[in-house]
PDB file of C-alpha atoms in Angstrom:
ATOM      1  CA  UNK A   1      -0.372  -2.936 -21.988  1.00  0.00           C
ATOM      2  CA  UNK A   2      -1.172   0.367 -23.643  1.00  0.00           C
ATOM      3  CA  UNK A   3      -0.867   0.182 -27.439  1.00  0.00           C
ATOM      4  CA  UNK A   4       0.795   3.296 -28.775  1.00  0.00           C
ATOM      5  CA  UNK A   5      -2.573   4.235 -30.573  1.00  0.00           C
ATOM      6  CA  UNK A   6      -4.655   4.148 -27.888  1.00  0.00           C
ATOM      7  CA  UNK A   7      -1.954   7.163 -25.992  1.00  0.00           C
ATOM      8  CA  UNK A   8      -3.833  10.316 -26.563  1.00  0.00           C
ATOM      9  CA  UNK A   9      -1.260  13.050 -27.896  1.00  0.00           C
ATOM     10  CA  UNK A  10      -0.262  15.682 -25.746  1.00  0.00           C
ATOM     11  CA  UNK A  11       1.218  19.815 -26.976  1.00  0.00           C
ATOM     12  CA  UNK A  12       3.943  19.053 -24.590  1.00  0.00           C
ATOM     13  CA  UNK A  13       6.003  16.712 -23.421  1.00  0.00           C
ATOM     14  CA  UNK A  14       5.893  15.406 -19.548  1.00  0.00           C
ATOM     15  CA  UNK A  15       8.461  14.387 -17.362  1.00  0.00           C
ATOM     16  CA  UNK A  16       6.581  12.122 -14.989  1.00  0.00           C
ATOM     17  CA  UNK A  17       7.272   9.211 -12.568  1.00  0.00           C
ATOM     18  CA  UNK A  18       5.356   7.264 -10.001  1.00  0.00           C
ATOM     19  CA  UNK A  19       8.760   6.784  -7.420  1.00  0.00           C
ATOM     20  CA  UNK A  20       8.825   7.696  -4.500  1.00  0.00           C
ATOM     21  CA  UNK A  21      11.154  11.200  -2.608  1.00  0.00           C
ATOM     22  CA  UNK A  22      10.970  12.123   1.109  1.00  0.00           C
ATOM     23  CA  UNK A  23       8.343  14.478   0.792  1.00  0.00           C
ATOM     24  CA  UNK A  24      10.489  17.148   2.976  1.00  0.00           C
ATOM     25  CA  UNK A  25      13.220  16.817   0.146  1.00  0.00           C
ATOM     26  CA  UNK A  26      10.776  17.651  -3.103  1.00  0.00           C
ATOM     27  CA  UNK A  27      11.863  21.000  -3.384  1.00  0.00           C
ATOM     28  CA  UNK A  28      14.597  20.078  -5.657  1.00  0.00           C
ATOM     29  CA  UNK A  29      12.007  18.778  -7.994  1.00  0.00           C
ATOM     30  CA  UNK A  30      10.184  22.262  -8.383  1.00  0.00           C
ATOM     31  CA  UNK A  31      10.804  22.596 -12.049  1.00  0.00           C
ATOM     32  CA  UNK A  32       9.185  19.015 -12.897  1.00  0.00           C
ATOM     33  CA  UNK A  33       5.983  19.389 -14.345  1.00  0.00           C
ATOM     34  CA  UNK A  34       3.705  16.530 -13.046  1.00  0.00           C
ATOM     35  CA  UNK A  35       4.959  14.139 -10.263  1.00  0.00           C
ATOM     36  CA  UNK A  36       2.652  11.532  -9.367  1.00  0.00           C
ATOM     37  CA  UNK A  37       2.323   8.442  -7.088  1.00  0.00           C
ATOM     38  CA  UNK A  38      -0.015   5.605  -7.673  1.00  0.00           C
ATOM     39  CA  UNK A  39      -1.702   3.955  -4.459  1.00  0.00           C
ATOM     40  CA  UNK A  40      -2.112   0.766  -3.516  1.00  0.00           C
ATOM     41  CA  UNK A  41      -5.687   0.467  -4.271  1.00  0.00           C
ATOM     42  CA  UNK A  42      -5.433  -2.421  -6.594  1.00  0.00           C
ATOM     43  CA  UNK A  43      -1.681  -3.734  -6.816  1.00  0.00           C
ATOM     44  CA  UNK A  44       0.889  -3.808  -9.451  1.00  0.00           C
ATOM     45  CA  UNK A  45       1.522  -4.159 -13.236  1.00  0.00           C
ATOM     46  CA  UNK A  46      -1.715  -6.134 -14.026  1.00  0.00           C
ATOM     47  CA  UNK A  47      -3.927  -3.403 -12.290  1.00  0.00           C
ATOM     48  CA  UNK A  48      -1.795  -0.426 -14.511  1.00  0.00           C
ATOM     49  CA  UNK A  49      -2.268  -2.873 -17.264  1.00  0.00           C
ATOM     50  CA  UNK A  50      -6.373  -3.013 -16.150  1.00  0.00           C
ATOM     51  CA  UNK A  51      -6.156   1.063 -15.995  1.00  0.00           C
ATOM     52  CA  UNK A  52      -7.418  -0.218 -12.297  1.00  0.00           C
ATOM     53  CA  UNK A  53      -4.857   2.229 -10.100  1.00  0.00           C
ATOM     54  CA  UNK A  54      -5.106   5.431  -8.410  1.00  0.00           C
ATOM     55  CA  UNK A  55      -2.791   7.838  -9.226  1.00  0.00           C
ATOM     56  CA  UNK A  56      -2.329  11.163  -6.686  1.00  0.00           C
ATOM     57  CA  UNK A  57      -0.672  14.066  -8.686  1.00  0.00           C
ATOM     58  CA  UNK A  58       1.361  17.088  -7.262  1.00  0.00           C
ATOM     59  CA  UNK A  59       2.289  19.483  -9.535  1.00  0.00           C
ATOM     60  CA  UNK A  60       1.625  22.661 -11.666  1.00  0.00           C
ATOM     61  CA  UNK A  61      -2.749  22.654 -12.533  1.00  0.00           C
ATOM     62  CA  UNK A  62      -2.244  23.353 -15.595  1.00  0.00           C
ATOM     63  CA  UNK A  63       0.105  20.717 -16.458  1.00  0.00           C
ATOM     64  CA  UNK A  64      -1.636  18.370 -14.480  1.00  0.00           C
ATOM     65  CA  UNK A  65      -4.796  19.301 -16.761  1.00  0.00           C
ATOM     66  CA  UNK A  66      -2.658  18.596 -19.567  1.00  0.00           C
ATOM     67  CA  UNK A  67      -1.369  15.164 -18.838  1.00  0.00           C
ATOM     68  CA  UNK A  68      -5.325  13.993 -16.996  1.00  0.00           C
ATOM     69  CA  UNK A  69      -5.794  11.931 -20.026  1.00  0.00           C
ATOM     70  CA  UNK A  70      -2.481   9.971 -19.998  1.00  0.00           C
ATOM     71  CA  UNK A  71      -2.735   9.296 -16.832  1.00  0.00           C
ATOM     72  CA  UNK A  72      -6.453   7.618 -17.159  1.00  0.00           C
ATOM     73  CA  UNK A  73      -4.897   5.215 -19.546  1.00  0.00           C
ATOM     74  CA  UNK A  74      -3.401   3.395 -16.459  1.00  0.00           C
ATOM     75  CA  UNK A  75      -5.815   4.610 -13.782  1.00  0.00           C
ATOM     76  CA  UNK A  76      -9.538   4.508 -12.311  1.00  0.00           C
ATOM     77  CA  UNK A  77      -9.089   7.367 -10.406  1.00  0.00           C
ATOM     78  CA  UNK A  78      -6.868  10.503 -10.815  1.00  0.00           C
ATOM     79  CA  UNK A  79      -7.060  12.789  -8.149  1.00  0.00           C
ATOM     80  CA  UNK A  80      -4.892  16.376  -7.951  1.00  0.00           C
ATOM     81  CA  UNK A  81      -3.578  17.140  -4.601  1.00  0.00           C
ATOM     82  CA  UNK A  82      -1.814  19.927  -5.126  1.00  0.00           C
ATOM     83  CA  UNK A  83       1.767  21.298  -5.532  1.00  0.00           C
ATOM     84  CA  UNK A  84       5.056  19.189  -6.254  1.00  0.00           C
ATOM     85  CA  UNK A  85       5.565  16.755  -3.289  1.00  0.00           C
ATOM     86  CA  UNK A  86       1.618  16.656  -2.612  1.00  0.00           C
ATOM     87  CA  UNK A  87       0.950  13.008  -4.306  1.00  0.00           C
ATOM     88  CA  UNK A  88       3.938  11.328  -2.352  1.00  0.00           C
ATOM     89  CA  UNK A  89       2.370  13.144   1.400  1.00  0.00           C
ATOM     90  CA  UNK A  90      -1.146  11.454   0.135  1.00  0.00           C
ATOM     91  CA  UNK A  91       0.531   8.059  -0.805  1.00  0.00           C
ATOM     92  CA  UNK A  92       2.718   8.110   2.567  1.00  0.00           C
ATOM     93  CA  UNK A  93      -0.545   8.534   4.664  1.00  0.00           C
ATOM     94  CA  UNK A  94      -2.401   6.097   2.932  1.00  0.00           C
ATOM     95  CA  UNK A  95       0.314   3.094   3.055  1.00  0.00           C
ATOM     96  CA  UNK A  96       0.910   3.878   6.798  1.00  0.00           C
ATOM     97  CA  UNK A  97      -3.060   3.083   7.162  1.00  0.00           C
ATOM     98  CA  UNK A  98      -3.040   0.543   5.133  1.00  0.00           C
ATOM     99  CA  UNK A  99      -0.157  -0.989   6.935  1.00  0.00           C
ATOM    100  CA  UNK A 100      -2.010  -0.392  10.255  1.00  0.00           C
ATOM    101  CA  UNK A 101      -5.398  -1.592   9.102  1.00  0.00           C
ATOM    102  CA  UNK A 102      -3.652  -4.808   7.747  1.00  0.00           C
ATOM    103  CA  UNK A 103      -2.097  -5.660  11.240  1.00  0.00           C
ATOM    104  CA  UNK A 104      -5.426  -5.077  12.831  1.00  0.00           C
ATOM    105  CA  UNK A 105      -7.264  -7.215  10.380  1.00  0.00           C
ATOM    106  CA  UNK A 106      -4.626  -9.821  10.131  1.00  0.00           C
ATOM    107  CA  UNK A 107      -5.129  -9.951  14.670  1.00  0.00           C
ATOM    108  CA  UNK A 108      -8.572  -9.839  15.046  1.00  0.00           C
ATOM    109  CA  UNK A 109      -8.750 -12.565  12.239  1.00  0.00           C
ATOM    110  CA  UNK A 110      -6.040 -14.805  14.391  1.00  0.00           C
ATOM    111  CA  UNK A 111      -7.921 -14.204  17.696  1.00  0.00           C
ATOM    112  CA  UNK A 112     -11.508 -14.810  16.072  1.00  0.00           C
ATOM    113  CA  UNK A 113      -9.822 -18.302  14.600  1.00  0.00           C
ATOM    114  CA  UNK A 114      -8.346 -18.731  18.503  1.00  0.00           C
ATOM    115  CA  UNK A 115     -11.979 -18.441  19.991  1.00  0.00           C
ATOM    116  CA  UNK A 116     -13.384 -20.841  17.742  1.00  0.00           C
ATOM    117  CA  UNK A 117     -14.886 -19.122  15.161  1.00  0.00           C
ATOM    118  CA  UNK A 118     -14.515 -20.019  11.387  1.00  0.00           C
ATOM    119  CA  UNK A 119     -12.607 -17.767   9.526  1.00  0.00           C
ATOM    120  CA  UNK A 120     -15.380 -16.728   6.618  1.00  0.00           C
ATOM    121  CA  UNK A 121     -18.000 -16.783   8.910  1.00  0.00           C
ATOM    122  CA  UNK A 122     -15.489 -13.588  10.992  1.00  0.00           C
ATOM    123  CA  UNK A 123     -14.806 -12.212   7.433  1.00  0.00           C
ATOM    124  CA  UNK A 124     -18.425 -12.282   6.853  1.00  0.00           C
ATOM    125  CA  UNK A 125     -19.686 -10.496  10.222  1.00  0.00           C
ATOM    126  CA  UNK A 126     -16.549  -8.067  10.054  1.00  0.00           C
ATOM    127  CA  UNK A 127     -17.457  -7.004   6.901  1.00  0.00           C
ATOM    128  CA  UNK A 128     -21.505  -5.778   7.629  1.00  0.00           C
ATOM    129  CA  UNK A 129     -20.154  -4.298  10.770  1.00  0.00           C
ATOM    130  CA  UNK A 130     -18.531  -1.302  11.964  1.00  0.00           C
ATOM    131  CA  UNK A 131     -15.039  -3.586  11.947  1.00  0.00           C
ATOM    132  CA  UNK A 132     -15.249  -3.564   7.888  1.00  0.00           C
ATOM    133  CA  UNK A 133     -11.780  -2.282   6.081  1.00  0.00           C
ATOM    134  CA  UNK A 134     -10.401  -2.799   2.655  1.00  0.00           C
ATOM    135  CA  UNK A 135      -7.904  -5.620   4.362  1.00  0.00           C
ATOM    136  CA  UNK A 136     -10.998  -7.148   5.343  1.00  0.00           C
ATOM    137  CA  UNK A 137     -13.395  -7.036   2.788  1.00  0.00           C
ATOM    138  CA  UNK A 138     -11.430  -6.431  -0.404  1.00  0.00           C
ATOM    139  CA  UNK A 139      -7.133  -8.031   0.629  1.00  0.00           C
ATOM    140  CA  UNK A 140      -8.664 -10.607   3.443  1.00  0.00           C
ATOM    141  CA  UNK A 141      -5.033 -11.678   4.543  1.00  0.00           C
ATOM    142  CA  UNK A 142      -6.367 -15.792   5.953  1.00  0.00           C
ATOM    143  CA  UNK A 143      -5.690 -17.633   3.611  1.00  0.00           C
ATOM    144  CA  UNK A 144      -8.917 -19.464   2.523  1.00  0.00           C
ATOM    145  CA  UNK A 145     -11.363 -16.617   2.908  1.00  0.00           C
ATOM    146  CA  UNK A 146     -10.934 -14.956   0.023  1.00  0.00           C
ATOM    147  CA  UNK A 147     -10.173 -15.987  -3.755  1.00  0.00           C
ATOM    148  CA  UNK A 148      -7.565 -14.154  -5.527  1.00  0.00           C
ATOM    149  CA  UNK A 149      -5.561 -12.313  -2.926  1.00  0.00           C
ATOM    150  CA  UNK A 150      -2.438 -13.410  -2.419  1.00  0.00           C
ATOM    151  CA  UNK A 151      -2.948 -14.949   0.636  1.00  0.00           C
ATOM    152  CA  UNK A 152      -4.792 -17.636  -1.069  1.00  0.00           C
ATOM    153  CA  UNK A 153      -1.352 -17.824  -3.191  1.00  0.00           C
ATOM    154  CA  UNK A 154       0.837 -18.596  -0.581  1.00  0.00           C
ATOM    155  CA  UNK A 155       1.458 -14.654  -0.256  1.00  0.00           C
ATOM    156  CA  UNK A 156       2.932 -14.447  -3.914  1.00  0.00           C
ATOM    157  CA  UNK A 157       2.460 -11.714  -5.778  1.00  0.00           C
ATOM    158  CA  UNK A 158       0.287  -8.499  -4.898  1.00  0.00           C
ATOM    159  CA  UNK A 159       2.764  -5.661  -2.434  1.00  0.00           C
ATOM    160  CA  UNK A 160       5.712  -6.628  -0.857  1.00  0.00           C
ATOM    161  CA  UNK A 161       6.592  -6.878   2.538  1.00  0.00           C
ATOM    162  CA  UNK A 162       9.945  -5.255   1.422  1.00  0.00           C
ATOM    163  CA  UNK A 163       8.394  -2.581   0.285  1.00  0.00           C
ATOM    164  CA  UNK A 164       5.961  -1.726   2.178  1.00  0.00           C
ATOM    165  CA  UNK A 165       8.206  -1.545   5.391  1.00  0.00           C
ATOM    166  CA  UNK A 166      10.399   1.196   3.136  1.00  0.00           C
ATOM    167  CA  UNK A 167       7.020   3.318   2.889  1.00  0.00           C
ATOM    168  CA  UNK A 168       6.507   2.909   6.420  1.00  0.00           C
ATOM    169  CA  UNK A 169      10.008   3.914   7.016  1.00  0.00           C
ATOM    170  CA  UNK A 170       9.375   7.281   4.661  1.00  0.00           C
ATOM    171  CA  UNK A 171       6.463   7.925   6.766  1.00  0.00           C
ATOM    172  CA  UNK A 172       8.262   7.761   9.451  1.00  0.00           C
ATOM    173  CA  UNK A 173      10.798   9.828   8.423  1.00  0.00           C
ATOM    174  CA  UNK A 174       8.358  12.735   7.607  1.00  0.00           C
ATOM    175  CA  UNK A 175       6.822  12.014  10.856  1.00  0.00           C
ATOM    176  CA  UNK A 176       9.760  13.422  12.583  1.00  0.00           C
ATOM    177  CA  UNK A 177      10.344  16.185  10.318  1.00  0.00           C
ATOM    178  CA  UNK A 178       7.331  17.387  11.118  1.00  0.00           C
ATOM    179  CA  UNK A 179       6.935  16.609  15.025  1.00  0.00           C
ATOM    180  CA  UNK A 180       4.203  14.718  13.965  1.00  0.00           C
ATOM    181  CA  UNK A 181       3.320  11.988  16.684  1.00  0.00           C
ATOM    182  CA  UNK A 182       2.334   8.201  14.672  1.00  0.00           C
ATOM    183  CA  UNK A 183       3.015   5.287  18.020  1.00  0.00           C
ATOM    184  CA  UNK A 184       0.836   3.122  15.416  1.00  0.00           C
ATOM    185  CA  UNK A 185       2.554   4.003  12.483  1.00  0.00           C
ATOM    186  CA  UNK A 186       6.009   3.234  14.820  1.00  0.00           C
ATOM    187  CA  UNK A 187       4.969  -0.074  15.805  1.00  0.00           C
ATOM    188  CA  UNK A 188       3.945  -1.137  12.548  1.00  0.00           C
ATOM    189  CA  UNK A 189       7.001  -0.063  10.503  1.00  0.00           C
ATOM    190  CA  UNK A 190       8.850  -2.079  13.506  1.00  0.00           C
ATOM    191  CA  UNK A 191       6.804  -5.120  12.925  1.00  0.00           C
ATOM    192  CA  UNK A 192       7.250  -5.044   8.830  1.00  0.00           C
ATOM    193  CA  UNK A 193      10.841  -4.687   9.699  1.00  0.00           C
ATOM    194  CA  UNK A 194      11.012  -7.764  12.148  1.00  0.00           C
ATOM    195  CA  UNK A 195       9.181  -9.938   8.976  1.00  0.00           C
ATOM    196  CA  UNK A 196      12.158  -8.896   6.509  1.00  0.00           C
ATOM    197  CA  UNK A 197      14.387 -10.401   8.931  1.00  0.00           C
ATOM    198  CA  UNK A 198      12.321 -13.139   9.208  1.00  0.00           C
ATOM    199  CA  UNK A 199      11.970 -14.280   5.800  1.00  0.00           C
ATOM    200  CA  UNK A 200       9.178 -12.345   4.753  1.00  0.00           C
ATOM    201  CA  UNK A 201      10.502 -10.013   2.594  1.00  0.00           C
ATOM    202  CA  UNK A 202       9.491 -11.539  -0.919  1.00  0.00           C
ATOM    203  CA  UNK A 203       6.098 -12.165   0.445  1.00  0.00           C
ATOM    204  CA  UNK A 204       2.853 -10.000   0.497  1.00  0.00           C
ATOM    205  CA  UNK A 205       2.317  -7.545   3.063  1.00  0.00           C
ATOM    206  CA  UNK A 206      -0.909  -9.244   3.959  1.00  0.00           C
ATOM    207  CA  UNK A 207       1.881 -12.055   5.708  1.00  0.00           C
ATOM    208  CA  UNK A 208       1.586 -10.385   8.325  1.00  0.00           C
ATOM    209  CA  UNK A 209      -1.045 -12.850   9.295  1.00  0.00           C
ATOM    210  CA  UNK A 210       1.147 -15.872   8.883  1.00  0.00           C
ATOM    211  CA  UNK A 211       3.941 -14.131  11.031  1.00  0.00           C
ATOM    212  CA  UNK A 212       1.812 -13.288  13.707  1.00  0.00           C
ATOM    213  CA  UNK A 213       0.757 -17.123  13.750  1.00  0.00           C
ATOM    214  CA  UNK A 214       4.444 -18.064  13.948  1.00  0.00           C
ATOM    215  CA  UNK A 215       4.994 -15.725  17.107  1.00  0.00           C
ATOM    216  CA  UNK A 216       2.110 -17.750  19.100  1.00  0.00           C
ATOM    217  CA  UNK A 217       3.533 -21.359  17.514  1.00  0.00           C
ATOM    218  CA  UNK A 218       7.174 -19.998  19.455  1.00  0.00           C
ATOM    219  CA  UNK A 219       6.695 -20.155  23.206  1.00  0.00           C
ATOM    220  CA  UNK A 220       4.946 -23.558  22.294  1.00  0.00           C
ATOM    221  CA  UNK A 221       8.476 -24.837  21.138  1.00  0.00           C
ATOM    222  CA  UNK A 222      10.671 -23.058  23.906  1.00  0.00           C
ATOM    223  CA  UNK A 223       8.383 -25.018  26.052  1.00  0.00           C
ATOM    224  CA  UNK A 224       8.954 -28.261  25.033  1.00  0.00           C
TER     225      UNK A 224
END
């Protein structure tokens, strides 16, 4: 945690938060002056608590100047994007490819395992070819392949299913504000939803893996 010593003192005084608004509805929020949204580049309290996350800042430039320091107390990388609204637009596009990139991973990994192929070995080859991805090489979502991820945890801890289908649904519903076509981002908010119904909800995001083993387990049992 940050010790109040260590919190460098600011002229002013900030009203910030890291929650989330449908980016089409920030203009309410003009008069707030930094807004920020941290991204999923290293999950949760322990990686604030690390100064290990990534925090995308929309907002006045002066302000955002202002508050810079603050904000590196919790995070590796600060990055300004622009005006009010601009951090939650970068952190909507970024979970929507991380949710896409996880499925992808999550399938090749499952088909790989299908063919015959061990699991690290696939990780291994995926991950010095043009295939590699943070899901593969950094969140591996087999469990086995990788040491602390949470799929080597029984898919406790790290981002939640839960809430990753809720940014999936917020992209989704920017996505039609904006006549912007995302089939992939579709498919994959409908497949995060399908796992919250399915018991998923409390896990990580990287389950996706384990549900997609349970679909190919089903018409196994229906047959019998």
């Amino acid at each position: 945690m940050i010790r109040e010593t260590e919190v460098p003192k600011v002229k002013n005084k900030f009203h910030y938060w890291t929650a989330f608004m449908f980016y089409t509805d920030v203009s309410v929020y003009r008069s707030t002056l930094v807004c920020s949204d941290h991204v999923l580049s290293v999950v949760g309290v322990g990686a604030a608590s690390l100064a290990k996350l990534t925090f995308m800042v929309g907002g006045v430039e002066e302000e955002y100047t202002a508050a810079q320091e603050l904000l590196t107390c919790m995070g590796a990388n600060v990055v300004y994007c622009g005006q009010v609204g601009t951090g939650q637009a970068a952190k909507i596009c970024n979970n929507m490819l991380l949710a896409i990139g996880m499925i992808g991973t999550a399938e090749t990994m499952n088909l790989g395992i299908r063919l015959g192929l061990d699991p690290k070995l696939l990780a291994q080859i995926l991950n010095m070819s043009s295939g590699r991805c943070w899901s593969s090489d950094s969140y591996n979502p087999v469990p086995g392949v990788m040491e602390g991820v949470p799929s080597g945890n029984n898919y406790q801890g790290g981002f939640g299913t839960t809430l990753m289908a809720k940014d999936l649904g917020l992209a989704q519903h920017t996505a039609t504000n904006t006549k912007t076509p995302v089939p992939l981002g579709s498919l994959a908010h409908q497949i995060y939803r399908v796992m919250c119904a399915r018991g998923y909800a409390n896990k990580d995001f990287s389950s996706v893996f384990q549900f997609l083993r349970e679909q190919e387990e089903e018409p196994e049992k229906k047959g019998d």
